[in-house]
Coordinates of C-alpha atoms and ligand atoms in Angstrom, one line a residue:
M940 CA -1.8 -12.7 33.2
P941 CA -5.9 -11.6 34.4
A942 CA -8.4 -12.1 31.3
T943 CA -9.2 -8.6 32.2
I944 CA -5.5 -7.3 30.7
E945 CA -6.1 -9.6 27.5
G946 CA -9.8 -8.2 27.4
S947 CA -8.8 -5.4 27.3
I948 CA -6.0 -5.3 24.7
K949 CA -8.5 -7.2 22.4
N950 CA -11.2 -4.6 23.3
S951 CA -9.0 -2.0 22.5
F952 CA -8.2 -3.1 18.6
S953 CA -11.8 -4.5 18.7
L954 CA -13.9 -2.7 15.1
P955 CA -17.7 -3.7 15.9
L956 CA -20.1 -2.4 12.9
S957 CA -21.4 0.1 14.7
E958 CA -18.0 2.1 14.4
I959 CA -17.6 0.8 10.8
K960 CA -20.6 2.4 10.1
K961 CA -19.4 5.5 11.1
I962 CA -16.2 5.3 9.5
I963 CA -17.9 4.5 6.3
K964 CA -20.1 7.7 7.4
D965 CA -16.9 9.7 7.9
F966 CA -15.3 8.3 4.7
H967 CA -17.3 9.3 2.0
S968 CA -18.0 12.9 3.7
E969 CA -14.1 13.5 3.7
M970 CA -13.8 12.0 -0.3
C971 CA -16.5 14.6 -0.7
R972 CA -14.5 17.3 1.3
G973 CA -11.2 16.5 -1.1
I974 CA -13.2 15.8 -4.2
S975 CA -14.6 19.5 -4.1
G976 CA -11.7 21.3 -2.9
K977 CA -11.7 21.5 0.5
K978 CA -9.9 20.5 3.7
S979 CA -9.6 16.7 3.7
S980 CA -7.3 14.1 5.1
L981 CA -7.8 12.4 1.4
K982 CA -6.6 13.8 -1.5
M983 CA -8.6 12.8 -3.8
I984 CA -5.8 13.3 -6.6
S985 CA -7.1 13.3 -10.7
T986 CA -5.3 11.2 -13.0
Y987 CA -5.8 12.0 -16.0
V988 CA -6.1 8.7 -17.3
N989 CA -9.7 6.6 -18.1
K990 CA -9.4 2.9 -17.2
P991 CA -8.3 0.9 -20.4
T992 CA -10.5 -0.7 -22.7
G993 CA -8.5 -4.3 -23.2
K994 CA -8.1 -3.5 -27.5
E995 CA -4.6 -1.4 -26.4
R996 CA -2.0 -3.1 -28.6
G997 CA 2.0 -2.6 -28.5
K998 CA 5.6 -2.9 -26.4
F999 CA 5.3 -1.0 -23.5
L1000 CA 8.4 0.0 -20.9
A1001 CA 7.7 0.8 -17.0
L1002 CA 9.2 1.6 -14.5
D1003 CA 7.7 0.6 -10.5
L1004 CA 9.0 2.4 -7.5
G1005 CA 7.3 2.0 -4.4
G1006 CA 9.1 0.3 -1.8
T1007 CA 12.9 -0.6 -1.5
N1008 CA 12.4 -2.9 -4.6
F1009 CA 12.6 -1.1 -7.6
R1010 CA 11.4 -3.1 -11.1
I1011 CA 11.6 -1.8 -15.3
L1012 CA 9.9 -4.3 -17.1
E1013 CA 8.6 -4.5 -20.8
I1014 CA 4.9 -5.9 -21.6
E1015 CA 3.0 -6.8 -24.7
L1016 CA -0.2 -5.9 -25.1
K1017 CA -2.1 -8.7 -27.7
G1018 CA -5.2 -6.0 -27.9
D1019 CA -7.6 -9.2 -26.5
G1020 CA -7.4 -8.9 -22.7
K1021 CA -3.9 -10.5 -23.2
I1022 CA -0.8 -9.5 -22.0
L1023 CA 2.9 -11.1 -22.7
P1024 CA 5.0 -10.9 -20.1
G1025 CA 8.5 -9.9 -21.1
K1026 CA 11.9 -8.9 -19.6
E1027 CA 11.8 -7.8 -16.1
K1028 CA 14.8 -7.0 -13.7
K1029 CA 14.2 -5.9 -9.9
F1030 CA 17.3 -3.7 -8.3
V1031 CA 17.6 -3.0 -4.7
L1032 CA 17.6 0.5 -3.3
A1033 CA 19.8 1.0 -0.8
K1034 CA 19.1 3.2 2.5
H1035 CA 21.4 6.3 1.6
H1036 CA 19.2 6.0 -1.9
I1037 CA 15.9 6.6 -0.6
S1038 CA 17.1 9.2 2.6
G1039 CA 19.9 10.8 1.0
E1040 CA 20.3 13.3 -1.5
G1041 CA 16.9 12.8 -4.2
R1042 CA 19.3 13.6 -7.7
K1043 CA 21.3 10.4 -6.8
L1044 CA 18.1 9.0 -6.5
F1045 CA 16.7 9.8 -9.5
D1046 CA 20.8 9.1 -11.2
F1047 CA 20.4 5.3 -9.5
I1048 CA 16.7 5.1 -11.4
S1049 CA 18.4 6.2 -14.5
G1050 CA 21.8 4.3 -14.8
C1051 CA 19.4 0.5 -13.8
I1052 CA 17.6 1.7 -17.1
K1053 CA 20.4 2.4 -18.7
K1054 CA 22.0 -1.6 -17.9
F1055 CA 18.4 -3.2 -18.1
C1056 CA 18.3 -1.7 -22.3
S1057 CA 21.7 -2.5 -22.8
E1058 CA 21.4 -6.0 -21.1
Q1059 CA 18.0 -7.1 -23.1
G1060 CA 19.2 -5.4 -26.2
I1061 CA 16.6 -2.6 -25.7
K1062 CA 17.9 0.3 -28.5
T1063 CA 18.4 3.2 -27.1
Y1064 CA 18.8 5.9 -30.0
E1065 CA 14.7 4.8 -30.5
Q1066 CA 12.1 7.2 -29.2
R1067 CA 10.8 4.9 -26.2
K1068 CA 7.7 5.8 -23.8
I1069 CA 8.2 4.6 -20.2
G1070 CA 5.1 4.2 -17.6
F1071 CA 6.8 5.4 -14.1
T1072 CA 4.8 4.2 -11.5
F1073 CA 5.7 5.6 -8.6
S1074 CA 3.7 5.2 -5.6
F1075 CA 3.7 8.3 -3.5
P1076 CA 1.3 10.7 -3.0
V1077 CA 1.7 13.3 -6.1
R1078 CA -0.6 16.4 -7.2
Q1079 CA -1.0 15.2 -10.6
T1080 CA -1.6 18.6 -13.0
G1081 CA -1.6 15.6 -15.7
I1082 CA -0.9 12.6 -17.3
A1083 CA 2.8 13.1 -17.1
K1084 CA 3.5 15.9 -14.6
G1085 CA 2.4 15.8 -11.1
V1086 CA 4.5 17.5 -7.7
L1087 CA 5.3 15.2 -4.9
L1088 CA 2.8 16.4 -2.2
H1089 CA 5.5 14.2 0.7
W1090 CA 7.3 11.3 0.9
T1091 CA 5.9 8.3 3.2
K1092 CA 6.9 4.7 3.4
D1093 CA 10.1 5.7 5.3
F1094 CA 12.0 7.7 2.0
S1095 CA 13.0 10.8 2.7
A1096 CA 15.3 11.7 -0.1
S1097 CA 15.6 15.6 -0.3
G1098 CA 15.0 18.2 -2.9
V1099 CA 11.8 16.2 -4.5
V1100 CA 8.9 17.1 -2.1
G1101 CA 7.3 19.8 -4.0
Q1102 CA 8.8 19.3 -7.4
D1103 CA 8.0 17.7 -11.0
V1104 CA 8.5 14.1 -10.6
V1105 CA 8.2 13.7 -13.9
R1106 CA 11.1 16.4 -14.9
L1107 CA 13.5 15.2 -12.1
M1108 CA 13.0 12.0 -14.1
N1109 CA 13.2 13.0 -17.7
E1110 CA 16.5 15.1 -16.7
A1111 CA 18.5 12.3 -14.9
L1112 CA 17.3 10.2 -17.5
I1113 CA 18.9 13.0 -20.0
R1114 CA 21.7 13.1 -17.6
N1115 CA 22.6 9.2 -18.3
G1116 CA 22.6 9.5 -22.2
L1117 CA 19.1 8.0 -22.8
R1118 CA 17.8 11.4 -24.4
N1119 CA 14.8 9.0 -26.1
I1120 CA 13.6 7.5 -23.2
K1121 CA 10.7 9.5 -22.3
I1122 CA 8.3 9.0 -19.4
A1123 CA 4.7 8.8 -21.0
A1124 CA 2.9 8.7 -17.9
L1125 CA 2.6 9.1 -14.3
V1126 CA 1.1 6.3 -12.2
N1127 CA 0.1 5.1 -8.9
D1128 CA 0.3 1.6 -7.5
T1129 CA -2.9 1.3 -6.9
V1130 CA -4.0 2.9 -10.8
G1131 CA -1.8 0.2 -12.1
T1132 CA -2.8 -2.2 -10.5
L1133 CA -7.0 -1.1 -11.7
A1134 CA -5.6 -1.2 -15.5
A1135 CA -4.2 -4.2 -15.4
A1136 CA -7.3 -5.8 -13.8
A1137 CA -9.7 -3.9 -15.8
Y1138 CA -7.4 -4.6 -19.1
Q1139 CA -8.5 -8.2 -18.7
D1140 CA -11.9 -7.8 -16.6
Q1141 CA -14.1 -4.2 -17.4
D1142 CA -16.4 -4.7 -14.4
C1143 CA -12.8 -3.7 -12.5
D1144 CA -13.6 -0.7 -11.0
V1145 CA -10.7 -0.3 -7.7
G1146 CA -6.9 -0.6 -7.2
V1147 CA -6.7 -1.1 -3.5
I1148 CA -2.9 -1.9 -2.5
I1149 CA -2.4 -3.2 1.3
G1150 CA 1.4 -3.6 1.5
T1151 CA 4.3 -1.5 2.9
G1152 CA 1.9 1.7 2.4
T1153 CA -1.9 1.2 1.4
N1154 CA -4.2 3.5 -0.5
A1155 CA -7.3 2.9 -2.9
C1156 CA -8.5 4.6 -6.4
Y1157 CA -12.0 4.2 -8.4
Q1158 CA -12.8 4.9 -11.9
G1159 CA -14.6 8.1 -11.3
K1160 CA -17.8 9.3 -12.9
V1161 CA -18.3 12.8 -11.9
K1162 CA -14.5 13.7 -12.6
R1163 CA -14.8 11.1 -15.3
M1164 CA -10.9 9.4 -14.9
I1165 CA -9.1 7.1 -12.0
I1166 CA -9.3 9.0 -9.0
N1167 CA -6.4 8.1 -6.2
I1168 CA -7.8 8.6 -3.3
E1169 CA -4.7 8.3 -0.7
W1170 CA -6.3 6.5 1.8
G1171 CA -3.9 5.7 3.9
G1172 CA -4.3 10.2 5.1
F1173 CA -7.6 9.1 6.7
N1174 CA -8.0 10.7 10.0
K1175 CA -10.7 10.0 11.7
L1176 CA -10.6 7.0 13.3
R1177 CA -10.0 5.7 16.8
R1178 CA -6.7 5.5 17.6
T1179 CA -5.6 3.6 20.9
Y1180 CA -2.5 4.5 23.1
Y1181 CA -0.2 2.6 21.3
D1182 CA -0.9 4.6 18.1
E1183 CA -0.1 7.6 19.8
L1184 CA 2.6 6.1 20.3
L1185 CA 3.5 4.6 16.8
D1186 CA 2.5 8.1 15.4
K1187 CA 5.0 10.4 17.7
S1188 CA 7.9 8.4 16.7
S1189 CA 7.6 8.5 13.8
N1190 CA 9.5 10.0 10.8
N1191 CA 6.4 11.7 9.1
S1192 CA 4.6 12.9 12.7
G1193 CA 0.7 13.4 12.0
Q1194 CA 0.3 12.1 8.6
Q1195 CA -0.5 8.7 7.3
M1196 CA -2.7 8.1 10.1
L1197 CA -4.4 5.1 8.7
E1198 CA -2.0 3.5 7.1
K1199 CA 0.0 3.4 10.1
M1200 CA -2.5 1.8 11.4
V1201 CA -3.0 -1.0 8.8
S1202 CA -0.3 -1.6 6.4
G1203 CA 3.3 -3.7 6.8
M1204 CA 5.3 -0.8 7.2
Y1205 CA 4.0 -0.8 11.0
L1206 CA 1.6 -3.8 12.0
G1207 CA 4.7 -4.9 14.2
E1208 CA 5.5 -2.1 15.1
I1209 CA 2.7 -1.6 17.2
A1210 CA 1.6 -5.0 18.9
R1211 CA 5.2 -4.4 19.5
L1212 CA 4.4 -1.0 21.3
A1213 CA 1.6 -3.3 23.3
I1214 CA 3.7 -6.2 24.1
Q1215 CA 5.8 -3.9 25.1
D1216 CA 3.5 -1.7 27.8
L1217 CA 3.1 -5.3 28.8
I1218 CA 6.2 -6.5 29.5
K1219 CA 6.8 -2.4 31.4
K1220 CA 3.5 -3.1 33.8
Q1221 CA 5.1 -6.8 34.8
R1222 CA 2.4 -8.7 33.2
I1223 CA 4.3 -10.7 31.1
F1224 CA 7.9 -11.8 31.3
K1225 CA 8.6 -11.0 34.5
G1226 CA 11.7 -9.0 35.3
Q1227 CA 13.4 -10.9 32.1
R1228 CA 16.1 -9.5 29.4
N1229 CA 14.3 -8.8 25.8
G1230 CA 14.5 -6.9 22.7
F1231 CA 10.6 -5.9 22.8
N1232 CA 12.1 -2.1 23.9
L1233 CA 14.0 -1.4 20.2
A1234 CA 12.3 0.0 18.2
K1235 CA 10.9 -2.0 14.7
S1236 CA 12.8 -4.8 16.2
F1237 CA 9.2 -7.1 15.9
K1238 CA 8.7 -6.9 12.1
S1239 CA 5.0 -7.5 10.5
E1240 CA 6.8 -11.2 8.9
H1241 CA 6.9 -11.9 12.4
L1242 CA 3.4 -11.1 13.3
S1243 CA 2.6 -13.3 10.3
E1244 CA 4.5 -16.2 11.9
V1245 CA 3.0 -15.5 15.1
E1246 CA 0.1 -15.8 13.5
T1247 CA 0.3 -19.3 11.6
D1248 CA 1.4 -21.2 14.7
N1249 CA -1.7 -23.2 15.5
S1250 CA 1.1 -26.2 17.4
V1251 CA -0.2 -27.1 20.6
N1252 CA 2.4 -25.6 22.3
L1253 CA 2.5 -22.2 20.3
S1254 CA 6.5 -23.8 19.3
G1255 CA 6.6 -21.3 16.4
I1256 CA 5.9 -18.2 18.6
N1257 CA 8.8 -19.5 21.3
I1258 CA 11.5 -19.7 18.2
I1259 CA 10.3 -16.3 17.9
L1260 CA 10.8 -15.0 21.3
K1261 CA 13.6 -16.7 21.8
K1262 CA 15.3 -14.2 18.5
M1263 CA 13.7 -11.3 20.4
G1264 CA 15.9 -12.1 23.5
L1265 CA 14.0 -14.5 25.7
K1266 CA 15.2 -17.2 27.4
S1267 CA 12.1 -18.7 28.3
S1268 CA 7.9 -18.1 27.7
T1269 CA 5.2 -19.5 29.4
L1270 CA 2.2 -21.0 27.4
Q1271 CA -0.4 -19.0 28.8
E1272 CA 2.2 -15.7 27.2
R1273 CA 3.2 -17.2 24.5
K1274 CA -1.2 -17.2 24.1
T1275 CA -1.4 -13.7 25.2
I1276 CA 1.6 -12.8 22.4
K1277 CA -0.9 -14.6 19.7
V1278 CA -4.1 -12.7 21.2
I1279 CA -1.9 -9.5 20.6
C1280 CA -0.8 -10.1 16.6
H1281 CA -4.5 -10.9 16.0
A1282 CA -5.7 -8.7 17.2
V1283 CA -3.5 -6.0 15.6
S1284 CA -4.0 -7.7 12.4
E1285 CA -8.2 -7.9 12.3
R1286 CA -8.2 -4.2 13.1
G1287 CA -6.0 -3.7 10.1
A1288 CA -8.1 -5.9 8.3
R1289 CA -11.7 -4.9 9.4
I1290 CA -10.3 -0.8 8.4
S1291 CA -9.4 -2.0 5.2
A1292 CA -13.1 -3.3 4.7
A1293 CA -14.7 -0.5 5.9
V1294 CA -12.6 2.3 3.9
L1295 CA -13.5 -0.3 0.9
A1296 CA -17.0 -0.5 1.2
A1297 CA -17.2 3.3 1.9
V1298 CA -15.8 3.8 -1.9
I1299 CA -17.7 0.8 -3.1
T1300 CA -21.1 2.3 -1.8
K1301 CA -19.3 6.3 -3.2
I1302 CA -19.4 4.8 -7.1
D1303 CA -22.6 2.4 -6.0
P1304 CA -24.5 3.1 -2.9
A1305 CA -26.8 0.4 -2.8
L1306 CA -24.5 -1.8 -4.5
C1307 CA -26.9 -2.4 -7.5
R1308 CA -23.9 -3.9 -10.1
R1309 CA -21.0 -5.8 -10.2
H1310 CA -17.4 -5.1 -9.3
T1311 CA -14.0 -6.0 -9.6
V1312 CA -11.7 -5.0 -7.2
A1313 CA -8.4 -5.2 -7.9
V1314 CA -5.9 -5.8 -4.9
D1315 CA -2.3 -6.2 -3.9
G1316 CA 0.2 -6.0 -1.7
S1317 CA 2.3 -7.9 0.7
V1318 CA 0.0 -7.8 3.4
Y1319 CA -3.4 -8.8 1.9
A1320 CA -1.4 -11.5 0.0
K1321 CA 0.8 -12.7 2.6
H1322 CA -0.7 -12.2 5.8
P1323 CA -2.6 -15.1 6.8
G1324 CA -6.2 -14.2 7.3
F1325 CA -6.3 -10.9 6.1
A1326 CA -7.9 -10.9 2.9
N1327 CA -10.5 -13.5 4.7
H1328 CA -11.0 -11.1 7.9
M1329 CA -11.6 -8.3 4.9
K1330 CA -14.0 -10.4 3.3
S1331 CA -15.7 -11.7 6.3
A1332 CA -16.2 -8.1 7.6
L1333 CA -17.5 -6.8 3.9
R1334 CA -20.4 -9.8 4.4
E1335 CA -21.1 -8.2 8.0
I1336 CA -21.7 -4.8 5.8
F1337 CA -23.6 -5.5 3.5
G1338 CA -24.8 -9.1 3.9
K1339 CA -26.3 -11.2 0.4
R1340 CA -24.8 -7.8 -2.0
T1341 CA -21.4 -8.6 -1.3
G1342 CA -22.0 -11.2 -3.5
R1343 CA -21.5 -8.1 -6.2
L1344 CA -17.6 -7.8 -5.3
N1345 CA -15.0 -9.5 -6.6
L1346 CA -11.6 -9.2 -4.4
V1347 CA -9.2 -10.5 -6.7
L1348 CA -5.3 -10.6 -6.0
A1349 CA -4.0 -8.5 -9.1
K1350 CA -0.5 -9.6 -8.5
D1351 CA 2.1 -7.2 -10.5
G1352 CA -0.4 -5.3 -11.7
S1353 CA 1.7 -1.9 -10.1
G1354 CA 4.5 -2.3 -13.1
I1355 CA 1.9 -4.2 -16.0
G1356 CA -0.4 -1.3 -15.2
G1357 CA 2.1 1.2 -15.1
A1358 CA 2.9 -0.3 -19.4
I1359 CA -0.6 -0.2 -20.4
I1360 CA -1.4 3.8 -19.5
A1361 CA 1.9 4.7 -20.8
S1362 CA 0.2 2.8 -23.3
L1363 CA -2.9 5.3 -23.3
A1364 CA -1.1 8.4 -23.3
A1365 CA 1.1 7.2 -26.0
S1366 CA -2.0 7.2 -28.3
G1367 CA -3.8 9.7 -26.4
N1368 CA -6.4 8.0 -25.4
N1369 CA -6.2 8.2 -21.4
Q1370 CA -9.5 10.2 -21.4
Ligands
BGC2878 C1 1.1 6.2 -1.2 C2 0.4 5.8 -1.8 C3 0.6 4.2 -2.2 C4 0.9 3.1 -1.7 C5 0.6 1.7 -1.7 C6 1.4 5.1 0.3 O1 2.2 5.4 1.5 O2 1.4 7.8 -0.3 O3 0.5 7.0 -3.4 O4 -0.2 3.7 -3.7 O5 1.4 4.0 -0.6 O6 2.2 1.7 -2.1

């Protein structure tokens, strides 16, 4: 393959510092517009909760819904920044739950809660308050009240958009005979992640998720509460031809533009579209039948596997290509695949760093203080090189001051944080 094609693909996905600086500027102006209620691609949602102090105590339940896995957990807060993990169970949502009737989705969840309580010996005749981590854009009007603005991450259950999801969940609990179990707080996963980390480290003031979807929140000063940015919707980024193609064929075209360039739901698909383009142009795999023309056939996990292959012959990539239906490939072709995958994921990491830098400088323009940033999500935690690319872009942006930023992997913060916020709501200390 001529170096120019490889070079031009790399170029189209590259994000130099000059562009990062422009993103930061545009992000700031969208944040300001969103906060002041003007039209903006950033929703800047008030959450009616402040970060915990670490002194909260007690046993609390949480439901964590944000992807195809749904979790129920109970944790104990010891009051000295310590959390005792307790009972936990994971349930898998089927396609018909996420894209069928909303009422059935909520009935299924409340059925799972009933099962969890009976298996774990949790008495359902006693009053129990639950934190509901619901990781979708919800316009909150109180700590336990909020209307779903639109679905993301391939969810499309009917009858939920425009409705108060706390009411829908509480009604489903009643239908299932769980009258004493009530949602005490509605929590975005980024807010849960921030809360879980802040319970142990008071320097934590930003929560980020880079997984199937992506988003961030921060402890606001002007509005004294945590603000859920919904950064996945940011739409001031330069898009390639492949991003446009992906957006057009998605079920939420025109929405979640940043999410479509960063999160695990889409990274594999962007790479697939770029690879398919080269195949169509007869640059690689000449004349061979292959599965790259099938939408969503190349997953973000494949992208991770491609990037971890450091063998001389790129034999791991060969195995993946065989799975994609290709009988044979040359070393040069496998190198090209690696270059494309790398370019796509590195761009995702650099975009994430740019918008994180924008959030930090919104809170603390000259980066005078220490900030712990709690990050979770499969892409950040597992995609090879992603976290490092993000950190090196942050170094480019902040130079020596980067030392004041501490990015910590806050595993399972969304569920734990849900329980912590339920404790704040139960004690009336949320604000
Ligand atoms: C949702 C956010 C969520 C993020 C990470 C996005 O699709 O809109 O609310 O925080 O995914 O789960």
